[in-house]
Amino acid sequence: MRVVIPPIKSQGIKTKLVPWIQALVPDVEGRWIEPFLGTGVVAFNVGFKRALLSDTNPHIVRFYRQIQRGMLCPARVRFYLEEEGERLRRSSRNGYDHFNAIKERFNRDHNPLDFLFLSRAGFNGMMRFNKKGEWNIPFCQKPERFSRSYVTKIVNQVRDVACLIQPEWVFLTASFEDVIRQATSGDIIYCDPPYAGRYVDYYNGWTEDDETHLFELLSSTQARFILSTWHHNDYRQNTMLERYWNRFNVVTRDHFYYSGGKLENRRSIVEALVFNFTAAIEKHNHGLELKPEQMLLLEERS
């Protein structure tokens, strides 16, 4: 099954983990709820008719709301990227001047198209903002970034997302606390918070106190939940798992992240999914060596 990739980029995106997450999602009649929407890659691939999707980053929420309302359509995205991509190519200082002009305009006007441009022309696919809420990632140093094929790729991603977003999906900017409290027994909550104890790519940051509060909320919810977190990497363990999450069901899987697309920059990490419902799966099978798919989910899930 093809994984739909969203047009917004960010480090730590769960694209390669989507099939693993999909396999764990139980059959529920309620809503798909995400307090940490991020790029939206999981929400766009689980197939729920009703969803409550939130992020504290207002630019992400504004971008997907405009797609939902038809204000940001594939044709408009193509025209914009072709125009701005050509200006980037012709810009002085190998594109830096035009990139900085777009960044200044976005920080002033918060245009969703400029947000898309910065997401795709920023260094290393990162998304970061300073304390003033301004875009804080430098140029990728590729003035030819928006080639015809690359623009078409992004336009197709916008089209895919536009087809998947349902009228009953609600996008909002709210705290994770407010969103989780709205969940009922028929819903499923998927949480992909920043990883405590590691560098995070998040609009408002993340602390151990936040992790503690998230644990308290998920422990008391009547809904089912799935939490994405990390188990360990080459250097250390995730102490939050031992402190909190190990009292729930946990499955693990090896994963590799690439920084800059180079093999020598590959970093291994053991990812974990924490959940509060019964599933016939292997609870722990982690390590740093490559191994077959670790999660074997039987047809019957409760």
C-alpha atoms as a printed R data frame, in Angstrom:
    type eleno elety resid chain resno       x       y       z
1   ATOM     1    CA   MET     A     1   0.000   0.000   0.000
2   ATOM     2    CA   ARG     A     2   1.432   3.367  -1.040
3   ATOM     3    CA   VAL     A     3   2.191   5.798   1.769
4   ATOM     4    CA   VAL     A     4   0.905   9.289   1.016
5   ATOM     5    CA   ILE     A     5   3.674  11.797   1.699
6   ATOM     6    CA   PRO     A     6   2.597  15.300   2.740
7   ATOM     7    CA   PRO     A     7   3.965  18.447   1.066
8   ATOM     8    CA   ILE     A     8   5.375  19.845   4.318
9   ATOM     9    CA   LYS     A     9   8.808  18.576   5.370
10  ATOM    10    CA   SER     A    10  10.226  18.204   8.854
11  ATOM    11    CA   GLN     A    11  12.948  16.215  10.540
12  ATOM    12    CA   GLY     A    12  11.623  13.163  12.339
13  ATOM    13    CA   ILE     A    13   8.714  12.702   9.918
14  ATOM    14    CA   LYS     A    14   7.180   9.241  10.377
15  ATOM    15    CA   THR     A    15   6.854   8.330   6.671
16  ATOM    16    CA   LYS     A    16   8.820   5.077   6.896
17  ATOM    17    CA   LEU     A    17   7.047   4.080  10.111
18  ATOM    18    CA   VAL     A    18   3.517   4.608   8.783
19  ATOM    19    CA   PRO     A    19   2.875   0.938   7.802
20  ATOM    20    CA   TRP     A    20   3.994  -0.162  11.271
21  ATOM    21    CA   ILE     A    21   1.668   2.343  12.926
22  ATOM    22    CA   GLN     A    22  -1.184   1.489  10.539
23  ATOM    23    CA   ALA     A    23  -0.962  -2.179  11.477
24  ATOM    24    CA   LEU     A    24  -1.562  -1.366  15.131
25  ATOM    25    CA   VAL     A    25  -4.573   0.925  14.687
26  ATOM    26    CA   PRO     A    26  -7.652  -0.854  16.110
27  ATOM    27    CA   ASP     A    27 -11.127  -0.731  14.635
28  ATOM    28    CA   VAL     A    28 -12.946   2.120  16.339
29  ATOM    29    CA   GLU     A    29 -16.103   4.026  15.472
30  ATOM    30    CA   GLY     A    30 -14.980   7.403  16.744
31  ATOM    31    CA   ARG     A    31 -12.490  10.023  15.689
32  ATOM    32    CA   TRP     A    32  -8.796   9.950  14.944
33  ATOM    33    CA   ILE     A    33  -7.293  12.530  17.309
34  ATOM    34    CA   GLU     A    34  -3.791  13.995  17.017
35  ATOM    35    CA   PRO     A    35  -2.614  16.612  19.512
36  ATOM    36    CA   PHE     A    36   0.781  16.825  17.712
37  ATOM    37    CA   LEU     A    37  -0.134  16.896  14.030
38  ATOM    38    CA   GLY     A    38   3.253  17.889  12.629
39  ATOM    39    CA   THR     A    39   3.405  17.181   8.908
40  ATOM    40    CA   GLY     A    40   0.216  15.097   9.147
41  ATOM    41    CA   VAL     A    41   1.731  12.015   7.535
42  ATOM    42    CA   VAL     A    42   0.067   9.535   9.919
43  ATOM    43    CA   ALA     A    43  -3.369  11.171   9.804
44  ATOM    44    CA   PHE     A    44  -3.323  11.160   6.004
45  ATOM    45    CA   ASN     A    45  -2.690   7.417   5.883
46  ATOM    46    CA   VAL     A    46  -5.045   5.893   8.472
47  ATOM    47    CA   GLY     A    47  -8.304   6.495   6.599
48  ATOM    48    CA   PHE     A    48 -10.594   7.996   9.233
49  ATOM    49    CA   LYS     A    49 -13.712   9.888   8.164
50  ATOM    50    CA   ARG     A    50 -13.721  12.034  11.307
51  ATOM    51    CA   ALA     A    51 -10.620  13.555  12.859
52  ATOM    52    CA   LEU     A    52  -9.513  16.194  15.337
53  ATOM    53    CA   LEU     A    53  -6.072  17.402  14.295
54  ATOM    54    CA   SER     A    54  -4.167  19.962  16.309
55  ATOM    55    CA   ASP     A    55  -0.748  21.520  16.540
56  ATOM    56    CA   THR     A    56   0.622  24.475  18.450
57  ATOM    57    CA   ASN     A    57   2.345  25.558  15.232
58  ATOM    58    CA   PRO     A    58  -0.298  27.815  13.629
59  ATOM    59    CA   HIS     A    59   1.411  27.729  10.233
60  ATOM    60    CA   ILE     A    60   0.853  23.982   9.844
61  ATOM    61    CA   VAL     A    61  -2.792  24.305  10.844
62  ATOM    62    CA   ARG     A    62  -3.359  27.281   8.541
63  ATOM    63    CA   PHE     A    63  -1.742  25.424   5.613
64  ATOM    64    CA   TYR     A    64  -3.999  22.366   5.885
65  ATOM    65    CA   ARG     A    65  -7.115  24.405   6.594
66  ATOM    66    CA   GLN     A    66  -6.576  26.271   3.337
67  ATOM    67    CA   ILE     A    67  -6.211  22.994   1.453
68  ATOM    68    CA   GLN     A    68  -9.398  21.702   3.074
69  ATOM    69    CA   ARG     A    69 -11.303  24.840   2.066
70  ATOM    70    CA   GLY     A    70 -10.005  24.780  -1.509
71  ATOM    71    CA   MET     A    71  -8.069  28.015  -1.074
72  ATOM    72    CA   LEU     A    72  -4.767  26.226  -1.634
73  ATOM    73    CA   CYS     A    73  -5.245  24.059  -4.723
74  ATOM    74    CA   PRO     A    74  -2.687  22.223  -6.886
75  ATOM    75    CA   ALA     A    75  -2.904  24.782  -9.712
76  ATOM    76    CA   ARG     A    76  -2.223  27.675  -7.369
77  ATOM    77    CA   VAL     A    77   0.691  25.837  -5.763
78  ATOM    78    CA   ARG     A    78   2.230  25.094  -9.164
79  ATOM    79    CA   PHE     A    79   1.959  28.709 -10.316
80  ATOM    80    CA   TYR     A    80   3.483  30.004  -7.090
81  ATOM    81    CA   LEU     A    81   6.398  27.540  -6.990
82  ATOM    82    CA   GLU     A    82   7.240  28.043 -10.652
83  ATOM    83    CA   GLU     A    83   7.267  31.825 -10.220
84  ATOM    84    CA   GLU     A    84   9.210  31.888  -6.967
85  ATOM    85    CA   GLY     A    85  11.485  29.061  -8.057
86  ATOM    86    CA   GLU     A    86  12.525  31.049 -11.127
87  ATOM    87    CA   ARG     A    87  13.187  34.109  -8.972
88  ATOM    88    CA   LEU     A    88  15.265  31.927  -6.654
89  ATOM    89    CA   ARG     A    89  17.287  30.617  -9.589
90  ATOM    90    CA   ARG     A    90  18.000  34.132 -10.875
91  ATOM    91    CA   SER     A    91  18.613  35.664  -7.467
92  ATOM    92    CA   SER     A    92  21.960  37.129  -6.473
93  ATOM    93    CA   ARG     A    93  24.292  35.333  -4.089
94  ATOM    94    CA   ASN     A    94  23.239  31.924  -5.422
95  ATOM    95    CA   GLY     A    95  19.647  32.298  -4.309
96  ATOM    96    CA   TYR     A    96  20.287  33.618  -0.805
97  ATOM    97    CA   ASP     A    97  18.770  37.030  -1.425
98  ATOM    98    CA   HIS     A    98  15.461  35.680  -2.684
99  ATOM    99    CA   PHE     A    99  15.263  33.015   0.026
100 ATOM   100    CA   ASN     A   100  15.788  35.706   2.650
101 ATOM   101    CA   ALA     A   101  13.143  37.889   0.985
102 ATOM   102    CA   ILE     A   102  10.622  35.034   1.194
103 ATOM   103    CA   LYS     A   103  11.602  34.405   4.818
104 ATOM   104    CA   GLU     A   104  11.103  38.065   5.739
105 ATOM   105    CA   ARG     A   105   7.762  38.141   3.940
106 ATOM   106    CA   PHE     A   106   6.602  34.964   5.669
107 ATOM   107    CA   ASN     A   107   7.640  36.228   9.098
108 ATOM   108    CA   ARG     A   108   5.580  39.350   8.426
109 ATOM   109    CA   ASP     A   109   2.517  37.986   6.591
110 ATOM   110    CA   HIS     A   110   2.445  34.224   7.429
111 ATOM   111    CA   ASN     A   111   1.410  33.266   3.893
112 ATOM   112    CA   PRO     A   112   0.893  29.453   3.665
113 ATOM   113    CA   LEU     A   113   2.526  29.375   0.227
114 ATOM   114    CA   ASP     A   114   5.629  31.053   1.617
115 ATOM   115    CA   PHE     A   115   5.545  28.493   4.435
116 ATOM   116    CA   LEU     A   116   5.571  25.707   1.842
117 ATOM   117    CA   PHE     A   117   8.459  27.382  -0.017
118 ATOM   118    CA   LEU     A   118  10.561  27.653   3.150
119 ATOM   119    CA   SER     A   119   9.736  24.082   4.130
120 ATOM   120    CA   ARG     A   120  11.077  22.818   0.805
121 ATOM   121    CA   ALA     A   121  14.000  25.237   0.411
122 ATOM   122    CA   GLY     A   122  15.261  25.187   3.995
123 ATOM   123    CA   PHE     A   123  18.412  23.384   5.048
124 ATOM   124    CA   ASN     A   124  18.097  19.630   5.498
125 ATOM   125    CA   GLY     A   125  14.292  19.550   5.561
126 ATOM   126    CA   MET     A   126  14.207  21.113   9.007
127 ATOM   127    CA   MET     A   127  11.464  23.245  10.538
128 ATOM   128    CA   ARG     A   128  12.444  25.535  13.369
129 ATOM   129    CA   PHE     A   129  11.255  28.867  14.739
130 ATOM   130    CA   ASN     A   130  12.899  31.333  17.109
131 ATOM   131    CA   LYS     A   131  11.345  32.650  20.323
132 ATOM   132    CA   LYS     A   132   9.576  35.371  18.346
133 ATOM   133    CA   GLY     A   133   7.862  32.708  16.223
134 ATOM   134    CA   GLU     A   134   9.956  33.543  13.145
135 ATOM   135    CA   TRP     A   135  11.321  31.020  10.652
136 ATOM   136    CA   ASN     A   136  14.817  30.110  11.781
137 ATOM   137    CA   ILE     A   137  16.233  27.648   9.234
138 ATOM   138    CA   PRO     A   138  18.791  28.793   6.623
139 ATOM   139    CA   PHE     A   139  18.730  28.230   2.878
140 ATOM   140    CA   CYS     A   140  19.577  24.780   1.491
141 ATOM   141    CA   GLN     A   141  22.100  26.436  -0.877
142 ATOM   142    CA   LYS     A   142  20.381  25.060  -3.984
143 ATOM   143    CA   PRO     A   143  19.242  27.919  -6.252
144 ATOM   144    CA   GLU     A   144  17.927  25.322  -8.730
145 ATOM   145    CA   ARG     A   145  15.822  23.753  -5.995
146 ATOM   146    CA   PHE     A   146  12.451  24.131  -7.693
147 ATOM   147    CA   SER     A   147  13.044  22.237 -10.900
148 ATOM   148    CA   ARG     A   148  10.040  21.297 -13.001
149 ATOM   149    CA   SER     A   149  10.069  17.722 -11.695
150 ATOM   150    CA   TYR     A   150  10.394  18.863  -8.076
151 ATOM   151    CA   VAL     A   151   7.511  21.295  -8.433
152 ATOM   152    CA   THR     A   152   5.381  18.533  -9.956
153 ATOM   153    CA   LYS     A   153   6.251  16.256  -7.035
154 ATOM   154    CA   ILE     A   154   5.084  18.866  -4.516
155 ATOM   155    CA   VAL     A   155   1.937  19.646  -6.515
156 ATOM   156    CA   ASN     A   156   1.060  15.944  -6.577
157 ATOM   157    CA   GLN     A   157   1.527  15.772  -2.813
158 ATOM   158    CA   VAL     A   158  -0.849  18.710  -2.365
159 ATOM   159    CA   ARG     A   159  -3.365  16.976  -4.648
160 ATOM   160    CA   ASP     A   160  -3.088  13.719  -2.684
161 ATOM   161    CA   VAL     A   161  -3.647  15.485   0.625
162 ATOM   162    CA   ALA     A   162  -6.560  17.492  -0.779
163 ATOM   163    CA   CYS     A   163  -8.246  14.235  -1.803
164 ATOM   164    CA   LEU     A   164  -7.724  12.670   1.624
165 ATOM   165    CA   ILE     A   165  -8.793  15.530   3.879
166 ATOM   166    CA   GLN     A   166 -12.428  14.966   4.826
167 ATOM   167    CA   PRO     A   167 -15.076  17.662   5.402
168 ATOM   168    CA   GLU     A   168 -15.500  16.386   8.964
169 ATOM   169    CA   TRP     A   169 -11.831  16.824   9.834
170 ATOM   170    CA   VAL     A   170 -11.282  19.639  12.319
171 ATOM   171    CA   PHE     A   171  -7.940  21.459  12.275
172 ATOM   172    CA   LEU     A   172  -7.161  23.639  15.254
173 ATOM   173    CA   THR     A   173  -4.339  25.280  17.161
174 ATOM   174    CA   ALA     A   174  -4.605  24.136  20.759
175 ATOM   175    CA   SER     A   175  -2.561  22.676  23.582
176 ATOM   176    CA   PHE     A   176  -2.208  18.912  23.755
177 ATOM   177    CA   GLU     A   177  -4.021  19.025  27.098
178 ATOM   178    CA   ASP     A   178  -7.133  20.624  25.608
179 ATOM   179    CA   VAL     A   179  -7.187  18.196  22.694
180 ATOM   180    CA   ILE     A   180  -6.769  15.021  24.748
181 ATOM   181    CA   ARG     A   181  -9.521  16.107  27.138
182 ATOM   182    CA   GLN     A   182 -11.961  16.167  24.198
183 ATOM   183    CA   ALA     A   183 -11.475  12.449  23.493
184 ATOM   184    CA   THR     A   184 -14.245   9.988  24.322
185 ATOM   185    CA   SER     A   185 -14.352   6.211  24.657
186 ATOM   186    CA   GLY     A   186 -14.980   5.663  20.943
187 ATOM   187    CA   ASP     A   187 -11.971   7.694  19.797
188 ATOM   188    CA   ILE     A   188  -8.324   6.831  19.271
189 ATOM   189    CA   ILE     A   189  -5.591   9.303  20.147
190 ATOM   190    CA   TYR     A   190  -2.280   9.203  18.306
191 ATOM   191    CA   CYS     A   191   0.499  11.169  20.004
192 ATOM   192    CA   ASP     A   192   3.817  11.944  18.377
193 ATOM   193    CA   PRO     A   193   5.294  14.489  20.788
194 ATOM   194    CA   PRO     A   194   8.872  15.732  20.572
195 ATOM   195    CA   TYR     A   195  11.229  13.184  22.041
196 ATOM   196    CA   ALA     A   196  12.194  14.179  25.580
197 ATOM   197    CA   GLY     A   197  15.941  14.147  26.117
198 ATOM   198    CA   ARG     A   198  16.799  14.556  22.431
199 ATOM   199    CA   TYR     A   199  17.008  17.512  20.056
200 ATOM   200    CA   VAL     A   200  13.478  18.451  19.094
201 ATOM   201    CA   ASP     A   201  12.095  20.182  16.056
202 ATOM   202    CA   TYR     A   202   9.020  21.736  17.614
203 ATOM   203    CA   TYR     A   203   7.300  25.093  17.715
204 ATOM   204    CA   ASN     A   204   7.160  25.519  21.493
205 ATOM   205    CA   GLY     A   205   9.788  23.104  22.788
206 ATOM   206    CA   TRP     A   206   9.270  20.063  25.028
207 ATOM   207    CA   THR     A   207  10.298  19.338  28.610
208 ATOM   208    CA   GLU     A   208  10.165  16.445  31.047
209 ATOM   209    CA   ASP     A   209   7.295  18.211  32.783
210 ATOM   210    CA   ASP     A   210   5.399  18.131  29.479
211 ATOM   211    CA   GLU     A   211   6.091  14.400  29.188
212 ATOM   212    CA   THR     A   212   4.819  13.867  32.735
213 ATOM   213    CA   HIS     A   213   1.632  15.774  32.025
214 ATOM   214    CA   LEU     A   214   1.099  13.832  28.796
215 ATOM   215    CA   PHE     A   215   1.453  10.576  30.726
216 ATOM   216    CA   GLU     A   216  -1.113  11.691  33.292
217 ATOM   217    CA   LEU     A   217  -3.622  12.637  30.600
218 ATOM   218    CA   LEU     A   218  -3.218   9.441  28.589
219 ATOM   219    CA   SER     A   219  -3.390   7.328  31.744
220 ATOM   220    CA   SER     A   220  -6.810   8.736  32.579
221 ATOM   221    CA   THR     A   221  -8.380   8.940  29.116
222 ATOM   222    CA   GLN     A   222 -11.334   6.713  28.199
223 ATOM   223    CA   ALA     A   223 -10.112   6.607  24.603
224 ATOM   224    CA   ARG     A   224  -7.567   4.228  23.148
225 ATOM   225    CA   PHE     A   225  -4.189   5.726  22.432
226 ATOM   226    CA   ILE     A   226  -0.970   5.082  20.542
227 ATOM   227    CA   LEU     A   227   2.147   7.011  21.511
228 ATOM   228    CA   SER     A   228   5.238   7.241  19.312
229 ATOM   229    CA   THR     A   229   8.477   7.579  21.237
230 ATOM   230    CA   TRP     A   230  12.020   6.204  21.252
231 ATOM   231    CA   HIS     A   231  13.418   3.262  23.186
232 ATOM   232    CA   HIS     A   232  17.182   3.753  22.901
233 ATOM   233    CA   ASN     A   233  19.916   4.787  20.520
234 ATOM   234    CA   ASP     A   234  23.643   4.101  20.272
235 ATOM   235    CA   TYR     A   235  24.367   6.171  23.338
236 ATOM   236    CA   ARG     A   236  21.539   6.017  25.850
237 ATOM   237    CA   GLN     A   237  18.146   4.737  26.921
238 ATOM   238    CA   ASN     A   238  14.915   6.708  26.999
239 ATOM   239    CA   THR     A   239  14.422   7.099  30.744
240 ATOM   240    CA   MET     A   240  10.820   8.213  30.210
241 ATOM   241    CA   LEU     A   241   9.909   4.683  29.098
242 ATOM   242    CA   GLU     A   242  11.102   3.147  32.334
243 ATOM   243    CA   ARG     A   243   9.621   5.927  34.430
244 ATOM   244    CA   TYR     A   244   6.186   6.015  32.805
245 ATOM   245    CA   TRP     A   245   5.363   4.211  29.606
246 ATOM   246    CA   ASN     A   246   6.455   0.644  30.386
247 ATOM   247    CA   ARG     A   247   3.262   0.081  32.371
248 ATOM   248    CA   PHE     A   248   1.443   0.024  29.013
249 ATOM   249    CA   ASN     A   249   2.000  -2.241  26.006
250 ATOM   250    CA   VAL     A   250   5.201  -1.422  24.111
251 ATOM   251    CA   VAL     A   251   6.493  -2.623  20.748
252 ATOM   252    CA   THR     A   252   9.807  -1.617  19.221
253 ATOM   253    CA   ARG     A   253  11.464  -1.399  15.861
254 ATOM   254    CA   ASP     A   254  14.874  -0.372  14.536
255 ATOM   255    CA   HIS     A   255  14.924   2.775  12.463
256 ATOM   256    CA   PHE     A   256  17.558   4.870  10.743
257 ATOM   257    CA   TYR     A   257  17.538   8.607  10.215
258 ATOM   258    CA   TYR     A   258  19.655  10.319   7.609
259 ATOM   259    CA   SER     A   259  21.075  13.806   8.003
260 ATOM   260    CA   GLY     A   260  21.785  15.357   4.624
261 ATOM   261    CA   GLY     A   261  21.056  12.154   2.707
262 ATOM   262    CA   LYS     A   262  24.572  10.721   3.144
263 ATOM   263    CA   LEU     A   263  25.235   7.180   4.317
264 ATOM   264    CA   GLU     A   264  27.933   8.331   6.732
265 ATOM   265    CA   ASN     A   265  25.348  10.559   8.421
266 ATOM   266    CA   ARG     A   266  23.013   7.664   9.162
267 ATOM   267    CA   ARG     A   267  21.946   7.458  12.797
268 ATOM   268    CA   SER     A   268  20.230   4.422  14.298
269 ATOM   269    CA   ILE     A   269  17.488   4.558  16.882
270 ATOM   270    CA   VAL     A   270  15.041   2.030  18.257
271 ATOM   271    CA   GLU     A   271  11.547   3.463  17.935
272 ATOM   272    CA   ALA     A   272   8.736   2.466  20.275
273 ATOM   273    CA   LEU     A   273   4.954   2.468  20.096
274 ATOM   274    CA   VAL     A   274   3.111   2.582  23.414
275 ATOM   275    CA   PHE     A   275  -0.597   1.677  23.505
276 ATOM   276    CA   ASN     A   276  -3.350   0.958  26.021
277 ATOM   277    CA   PHE     A   277  -5.344  -1.778  24.295
278 ATOM   278    CA   THR     A   278  -4.918  -5.480  23.642
279 ATOM   279    CA   ALA     A   279  -3.245  -6.610  20.430
280 ATOM   280    CA   ALA     A   280  -1.712  -9.963  19.513
281 ATOM   281    CA   ILE     A   281   1.803  -8.717  18.860
282 ATOM   282    CA   GLU     A   282   5.333  -9.299  20.040
283 ATOM   283    CA   LYS     A   283   5.830  -6.821  22.868
284 ATOM   284    CA   HIS     A   284   9.603  -6.368  22.838
285 ATOM   285    CA   ASN     A   285  12.125  -7.206  20.168
286 ATOM   286    CA   HIS     A   286  14.624  -4.430  19.944
287 ATOM   287    CA   GLY     A   287  18.267  -4.004  19.105
288 ATOM   288    CA   LEU     A   288  20.548  -2.145  16.760
289 ATOM   289    CA   GLU     A   289  21.006  -4.884  14.175
290 ATOM   290    CA   LEU     A   290  18.763  -5.047  11.144
291 ATOM   291    CA   LYS     A   291  16.138  -7.756  11.482
292 ATOM   292    CA   PRO     A   292  12.840  -8.737   9.828
293 ATOM   293    CA   GLU     A   293   9.693  -6.781  10.530
294 ATOM   294    CA   GLN     A   294   9.255  -6.990  14.269
295 ATOM   295    CA   MET     A   295   5.569  -6.466  14.618
296 ATOM   296    CA   LEU     A   296   3.333  -9.359  13.643
297 ATOM   297    CA   LEU     A   297  -0.256  -8.377  14.107
298 ATOM   298    CA   LEU     A   298  -2.859 -11.102  13.809
299 ATOM   299    CA   GLU     A   299  -6.130 -10.543  12.003
300 ATOM   300    CA   GLU     A   300  -8.095 -10.334  15.212
301 ATOM   301    CA   ARG     A   301  -7.528  -7.156  17.189
302 ATOM   302    CA   SER     A   302  -9.527  -5.874  20.082
